[in-house]
CSV table of C-alpha atoms and ligand atoms in Angstrom, one decimal:
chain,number,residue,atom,x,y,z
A,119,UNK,CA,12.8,23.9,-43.6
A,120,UNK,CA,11.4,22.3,-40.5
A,121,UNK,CA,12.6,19.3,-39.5
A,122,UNK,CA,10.1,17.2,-37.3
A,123,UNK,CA,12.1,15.3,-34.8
A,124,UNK,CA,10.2,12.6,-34.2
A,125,UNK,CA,11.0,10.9,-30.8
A,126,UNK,CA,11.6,14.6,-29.1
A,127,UNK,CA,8.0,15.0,-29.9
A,128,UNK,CA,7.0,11.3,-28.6
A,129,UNK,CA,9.5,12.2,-25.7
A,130,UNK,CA,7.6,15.8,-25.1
A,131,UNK,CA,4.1,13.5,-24.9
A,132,UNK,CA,5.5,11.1,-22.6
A,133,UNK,CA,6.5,13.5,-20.2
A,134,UNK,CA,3.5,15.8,-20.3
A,135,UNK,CA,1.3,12.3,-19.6
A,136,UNK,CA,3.7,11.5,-16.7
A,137,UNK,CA,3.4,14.9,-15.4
A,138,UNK,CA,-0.5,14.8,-15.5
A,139,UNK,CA,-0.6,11.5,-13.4
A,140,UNK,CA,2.2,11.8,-11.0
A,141,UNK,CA,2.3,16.0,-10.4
A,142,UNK,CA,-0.9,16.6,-8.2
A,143,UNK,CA,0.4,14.4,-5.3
A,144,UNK,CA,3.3,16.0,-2.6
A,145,UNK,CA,5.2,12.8,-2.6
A,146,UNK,CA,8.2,14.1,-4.8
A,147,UNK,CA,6.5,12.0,-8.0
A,148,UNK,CA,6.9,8.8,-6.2
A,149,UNK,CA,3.3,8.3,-6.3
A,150,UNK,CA,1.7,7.1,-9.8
A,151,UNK,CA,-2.1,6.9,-10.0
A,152,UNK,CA,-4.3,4.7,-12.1
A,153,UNK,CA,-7.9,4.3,-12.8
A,154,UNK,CA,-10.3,6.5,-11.8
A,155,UNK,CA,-10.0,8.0,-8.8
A,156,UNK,CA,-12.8,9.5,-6.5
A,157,UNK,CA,-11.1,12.9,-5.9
A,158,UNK,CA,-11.6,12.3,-1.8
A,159,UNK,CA,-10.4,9.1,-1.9
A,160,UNK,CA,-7.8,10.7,-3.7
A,161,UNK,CA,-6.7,13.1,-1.4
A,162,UNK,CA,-7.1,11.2,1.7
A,163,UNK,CA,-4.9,8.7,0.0
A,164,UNK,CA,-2.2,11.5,-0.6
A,165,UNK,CA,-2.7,11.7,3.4
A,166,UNK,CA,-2.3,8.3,4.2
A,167,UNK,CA,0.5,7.3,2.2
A,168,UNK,CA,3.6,9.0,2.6
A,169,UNK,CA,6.8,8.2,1.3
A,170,UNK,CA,10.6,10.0,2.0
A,171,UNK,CA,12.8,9.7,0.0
A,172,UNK,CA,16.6,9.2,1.7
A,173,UNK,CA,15.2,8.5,5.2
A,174,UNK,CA,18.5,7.0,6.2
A,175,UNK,CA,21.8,7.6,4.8
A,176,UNK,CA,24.1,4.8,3.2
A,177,UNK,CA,26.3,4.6,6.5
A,178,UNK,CA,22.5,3.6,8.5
A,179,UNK,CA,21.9,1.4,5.5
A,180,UNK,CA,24.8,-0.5,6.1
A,181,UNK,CA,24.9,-0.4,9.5
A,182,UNK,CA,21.0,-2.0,9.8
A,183,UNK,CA,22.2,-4.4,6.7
A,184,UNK,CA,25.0,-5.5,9.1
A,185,UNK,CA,23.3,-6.1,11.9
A,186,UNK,CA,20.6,-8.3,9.9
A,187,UNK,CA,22.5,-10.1,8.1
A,188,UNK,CA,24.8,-12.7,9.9
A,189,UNK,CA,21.2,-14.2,11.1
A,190,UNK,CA,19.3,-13.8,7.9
A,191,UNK,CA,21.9,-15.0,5.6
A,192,UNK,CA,22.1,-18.3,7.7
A,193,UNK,CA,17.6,-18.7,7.1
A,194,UNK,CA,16.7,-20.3,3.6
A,195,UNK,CA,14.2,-18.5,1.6
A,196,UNK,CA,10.6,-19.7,1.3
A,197,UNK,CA,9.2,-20.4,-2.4
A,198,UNK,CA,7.0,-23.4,-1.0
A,199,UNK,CA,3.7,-22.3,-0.5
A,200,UNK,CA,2.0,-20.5,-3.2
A,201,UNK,CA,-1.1,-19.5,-1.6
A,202,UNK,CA,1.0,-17.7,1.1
A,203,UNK,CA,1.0,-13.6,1.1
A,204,UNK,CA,5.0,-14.0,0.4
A,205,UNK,CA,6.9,-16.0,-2.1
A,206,UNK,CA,11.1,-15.7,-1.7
A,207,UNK,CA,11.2,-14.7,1.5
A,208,UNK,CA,12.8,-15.1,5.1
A,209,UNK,CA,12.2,-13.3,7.9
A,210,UNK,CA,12.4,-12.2,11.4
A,211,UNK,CA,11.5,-10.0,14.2
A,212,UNK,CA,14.1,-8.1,16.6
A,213,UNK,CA,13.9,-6.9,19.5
A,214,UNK,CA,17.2,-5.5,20.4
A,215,UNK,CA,19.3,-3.6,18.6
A,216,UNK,CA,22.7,-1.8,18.1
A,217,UNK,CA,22.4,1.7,19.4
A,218,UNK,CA,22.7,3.3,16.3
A,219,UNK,CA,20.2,1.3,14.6
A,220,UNK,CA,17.9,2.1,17.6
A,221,UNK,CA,18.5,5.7,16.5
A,222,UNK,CA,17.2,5.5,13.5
A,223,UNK,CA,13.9,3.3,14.6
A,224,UNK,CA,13.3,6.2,17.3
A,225,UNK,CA,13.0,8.4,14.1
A,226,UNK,CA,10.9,5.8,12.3
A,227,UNK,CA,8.7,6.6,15.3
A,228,UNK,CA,8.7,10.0,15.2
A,229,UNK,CA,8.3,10.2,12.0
A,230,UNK,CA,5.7,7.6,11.4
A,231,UNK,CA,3.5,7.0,14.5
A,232,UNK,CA,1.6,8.7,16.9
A,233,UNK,CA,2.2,6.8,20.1
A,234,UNK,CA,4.4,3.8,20.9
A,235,UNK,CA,5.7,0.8,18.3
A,236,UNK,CA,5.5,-2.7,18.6
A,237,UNK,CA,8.5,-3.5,20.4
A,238,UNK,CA,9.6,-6.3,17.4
A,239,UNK,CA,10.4,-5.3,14.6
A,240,UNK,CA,9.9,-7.0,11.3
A,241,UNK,CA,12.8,-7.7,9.0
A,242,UNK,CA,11.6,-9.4,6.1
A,243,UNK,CA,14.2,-10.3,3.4
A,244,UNK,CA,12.7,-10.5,-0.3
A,245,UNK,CA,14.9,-12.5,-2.7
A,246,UNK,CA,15.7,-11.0,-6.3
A,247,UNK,CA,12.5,-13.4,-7.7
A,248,UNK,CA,10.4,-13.2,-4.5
A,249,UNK,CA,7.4,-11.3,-4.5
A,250,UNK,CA,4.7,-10.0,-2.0
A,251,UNK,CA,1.1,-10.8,-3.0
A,252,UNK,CA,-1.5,-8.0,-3.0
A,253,UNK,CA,-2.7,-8.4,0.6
A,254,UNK,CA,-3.9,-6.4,3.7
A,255,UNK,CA,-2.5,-6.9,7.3
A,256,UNK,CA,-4.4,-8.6,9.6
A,257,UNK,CA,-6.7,-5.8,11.4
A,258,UNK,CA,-6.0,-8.2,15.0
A,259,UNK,CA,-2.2,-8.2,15.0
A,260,UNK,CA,-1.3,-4.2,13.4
A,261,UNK,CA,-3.3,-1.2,14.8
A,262,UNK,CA,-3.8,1.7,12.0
A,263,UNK,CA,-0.1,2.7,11.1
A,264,UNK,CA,2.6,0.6,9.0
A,265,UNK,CA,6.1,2.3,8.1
A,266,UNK,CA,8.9,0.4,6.0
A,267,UNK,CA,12.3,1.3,5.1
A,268,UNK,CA,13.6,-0.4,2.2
A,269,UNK,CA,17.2,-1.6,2.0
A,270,UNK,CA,19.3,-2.6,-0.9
A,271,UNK,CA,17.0,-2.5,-3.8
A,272,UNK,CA,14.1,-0.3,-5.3
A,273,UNK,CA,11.0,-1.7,-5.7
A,274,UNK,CA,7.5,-0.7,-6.7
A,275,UNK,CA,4.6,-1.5,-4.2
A,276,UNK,CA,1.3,-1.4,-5.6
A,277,UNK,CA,-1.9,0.0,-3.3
A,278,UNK,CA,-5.2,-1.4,-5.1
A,279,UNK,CA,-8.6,-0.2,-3.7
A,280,UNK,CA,-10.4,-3.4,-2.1
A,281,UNK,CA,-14.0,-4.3,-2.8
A,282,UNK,CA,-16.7,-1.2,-4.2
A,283,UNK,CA,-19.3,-2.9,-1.5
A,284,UNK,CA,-16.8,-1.6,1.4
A,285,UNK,CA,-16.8,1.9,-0.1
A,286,UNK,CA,-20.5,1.6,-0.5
A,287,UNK,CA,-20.4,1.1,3.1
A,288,UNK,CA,-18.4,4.6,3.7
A,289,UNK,CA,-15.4,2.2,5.4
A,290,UNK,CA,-13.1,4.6,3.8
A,291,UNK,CA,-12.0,6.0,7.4
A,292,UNK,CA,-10.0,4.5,10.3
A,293,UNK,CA,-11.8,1.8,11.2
A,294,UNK,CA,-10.7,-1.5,10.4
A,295,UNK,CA,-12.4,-3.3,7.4
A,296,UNK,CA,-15.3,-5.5,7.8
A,297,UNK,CA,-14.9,-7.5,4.6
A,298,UNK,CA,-14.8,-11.1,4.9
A,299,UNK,CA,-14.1,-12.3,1.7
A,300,UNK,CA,-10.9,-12.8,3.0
A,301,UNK,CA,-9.7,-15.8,1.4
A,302,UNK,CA,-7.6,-16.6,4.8
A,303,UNK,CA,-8.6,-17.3,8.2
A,304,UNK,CA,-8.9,-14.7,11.0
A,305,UNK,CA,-5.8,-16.0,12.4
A,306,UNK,CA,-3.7,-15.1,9.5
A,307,UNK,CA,-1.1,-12.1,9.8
A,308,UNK,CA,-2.2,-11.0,6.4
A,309,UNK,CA,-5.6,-11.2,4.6
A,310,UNK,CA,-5.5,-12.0,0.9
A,311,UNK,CA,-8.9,-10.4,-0.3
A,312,UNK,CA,-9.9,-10.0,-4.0
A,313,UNK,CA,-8.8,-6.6,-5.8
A,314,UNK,CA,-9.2,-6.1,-9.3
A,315,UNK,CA,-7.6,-3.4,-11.6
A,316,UNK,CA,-10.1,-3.5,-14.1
A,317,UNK,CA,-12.7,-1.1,-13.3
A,318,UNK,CA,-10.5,0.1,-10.2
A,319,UNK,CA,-8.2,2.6,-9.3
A,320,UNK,CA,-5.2,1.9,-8.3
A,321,UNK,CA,-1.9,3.5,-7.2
A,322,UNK,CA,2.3,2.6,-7.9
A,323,UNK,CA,4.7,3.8,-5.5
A,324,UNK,CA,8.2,3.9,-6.5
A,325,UNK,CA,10.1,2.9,-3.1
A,326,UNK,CA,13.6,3.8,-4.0
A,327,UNK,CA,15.9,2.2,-1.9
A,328,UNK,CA,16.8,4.2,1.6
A,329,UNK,CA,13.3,5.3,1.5
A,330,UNK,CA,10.3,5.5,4.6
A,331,UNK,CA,7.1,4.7,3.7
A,332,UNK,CA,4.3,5.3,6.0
A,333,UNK,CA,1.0,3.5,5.2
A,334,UNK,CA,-1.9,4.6,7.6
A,335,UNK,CA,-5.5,4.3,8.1
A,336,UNK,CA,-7.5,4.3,4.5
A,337,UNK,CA,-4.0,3.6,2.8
A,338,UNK,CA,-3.8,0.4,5.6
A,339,UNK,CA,-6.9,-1.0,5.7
A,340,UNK,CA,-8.9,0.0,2.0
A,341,UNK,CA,-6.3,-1.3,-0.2
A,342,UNK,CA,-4.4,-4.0,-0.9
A,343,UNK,CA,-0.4,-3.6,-1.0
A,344,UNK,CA,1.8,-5.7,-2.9
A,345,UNK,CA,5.2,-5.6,-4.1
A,346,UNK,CA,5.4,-6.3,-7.9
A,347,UNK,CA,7.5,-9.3,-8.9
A,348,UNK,CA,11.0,-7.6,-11.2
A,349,UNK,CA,9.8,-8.8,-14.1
A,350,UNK,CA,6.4,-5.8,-13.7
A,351,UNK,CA,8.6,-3.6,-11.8
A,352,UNK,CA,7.9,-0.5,-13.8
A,353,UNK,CA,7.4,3.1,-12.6
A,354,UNK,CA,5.8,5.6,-15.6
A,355,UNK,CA,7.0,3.1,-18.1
A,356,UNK,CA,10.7,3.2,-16.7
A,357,UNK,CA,11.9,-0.4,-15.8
A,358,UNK,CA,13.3,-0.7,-12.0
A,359,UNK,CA,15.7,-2.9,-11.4
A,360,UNK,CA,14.3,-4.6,-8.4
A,361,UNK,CA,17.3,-6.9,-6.6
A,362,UNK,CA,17.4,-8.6,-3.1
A,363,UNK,CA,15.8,-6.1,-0.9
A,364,UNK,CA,15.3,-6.5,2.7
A,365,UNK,CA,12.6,-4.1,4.6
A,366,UNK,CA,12.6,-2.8,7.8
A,367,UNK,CA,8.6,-3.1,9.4
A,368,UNK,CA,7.6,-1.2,11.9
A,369,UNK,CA,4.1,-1.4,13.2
A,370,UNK,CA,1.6,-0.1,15.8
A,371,UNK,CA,-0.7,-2.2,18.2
A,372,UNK,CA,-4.2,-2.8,17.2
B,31,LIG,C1,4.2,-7.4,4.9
B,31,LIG,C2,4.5,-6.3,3.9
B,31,LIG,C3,6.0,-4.8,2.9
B,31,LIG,C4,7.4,-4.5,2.8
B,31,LIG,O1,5.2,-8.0,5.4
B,31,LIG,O2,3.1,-7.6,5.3
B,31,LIG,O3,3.6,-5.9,3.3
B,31,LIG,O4,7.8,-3.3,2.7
B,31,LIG,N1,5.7,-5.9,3.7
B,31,LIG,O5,8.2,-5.4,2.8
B,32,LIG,MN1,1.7,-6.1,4.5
């Protein structure tokens, strides 16, 4: 007699579907996609968005966490203003560095950009309950290529394709976006402009802790970026335990 075991079967399914969404891409399944996505837009997303796993080993991760933290520690975060990009944060940007911290930025370069970085760096330092709202970076203060190593914590970062009238207008290359629905002023280091999931396609990144992520041109300027709040931090139905995690910005001139 056959016995029919039930949740191998549902397990079987499960993995099959995850396989379907998250095999096609080269970004070791870190990469989830959702909607419907135009299979150009697809690929050139696959381009623009790259993510390594284990850029930096625990020693660097220490060694960067050490050098943050005295000053970061002493900041308070910010939960005050709710219609700000960022909700639990504090942040920074530095300049100078200890040599072997430099070491690993110098690979962040070479890795990630094509020319010179801005010579600040951004440390921002999320809080367990802070979140980053889906948003894109201001086209006048970062030129075509944002990189981020995450410390500390996992997290998911969501990429969700910005208005159909852009696309329409074939501003799926370089170039920055001329949208200005932006619900922020020009001056403003990150634009907050409207992108739905229904009727969109969207991808979820899994950005495991230690990671590099490079965001460039369509992946930078054609879709918002967020990072989900704990409570929806969820990668192919698996919960991740997003805690305190601190990123490491790097960013190119405009
Ligand atoms: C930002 C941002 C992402 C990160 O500061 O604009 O999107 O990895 N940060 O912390
Ligand atoms: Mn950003």
């Amino acid at each position: 007699m056959v016995i029919f075991n039930r949740s191998a079967a549902i397990g079987q399914i499960l993995r099959r579907c995850h396989r379907a969404v998250a095999a096609k891409n080269n970004n070791n399944k870190l990469t989830c996609f959702h909607g419907r996505w135009p299979t150009a837009e697809q690929r050139d997303f696959e381009q623009h968005m790259r993510i390594i796993p284990d850029f930096i080993t625990e020693a660097e991760e220490q060694q960067l966490h050490e050098e943050v933290e005295p000053y970061m520690s002493r900041l308070r975060y910010e939960f005050d203003h709710w219609d700000d990009a960022i909700h639990g944060f504090r942040e920074t940007e530095r300049k100078k560095w200890y040599p072997s911290n430099r070491e690993v930025l110098e690979r962040v370069r070479q890795t990630a950009f094509e020319g010179a970085i801005m010579s600040y760096v951004h440390v921002l330092d999320l809080a367990a309950d802070g979140v980053i709202k889906p948003h894109v970076d201001s086209t006048r203060y970062c030129g075509n290529t944002i990189s981020g190593i995450s410390l500390l914590s996992d997290s998911v970062m969501r990429l969700v394709r910005t208005s159909a009238e852009k696309y329409k207008q074939g501003n799926a290359g370089d170039g920055p976006s001329k949208d200005t629905s932006d619900n922020t002023t020009d001056d403003a280091y990150r634009h907050q402009p409207e992108a739905k999931l229904e009727n969109n396609f969207y991808a979820d990144i899994l950005l495991p802790r230690r990671s590099l992520y490079i965001m460039r041109h369509s992946a930078r300027y054609n879709f918002t970026h967020e990072i989900l709040a704990k409570e929806q931090s969820q990668f192919l139905g698996n919960p991740i335990n997003k805690t305190r995690r601190i990123s490491i910005i790097c960013r190119n001139d405009p």
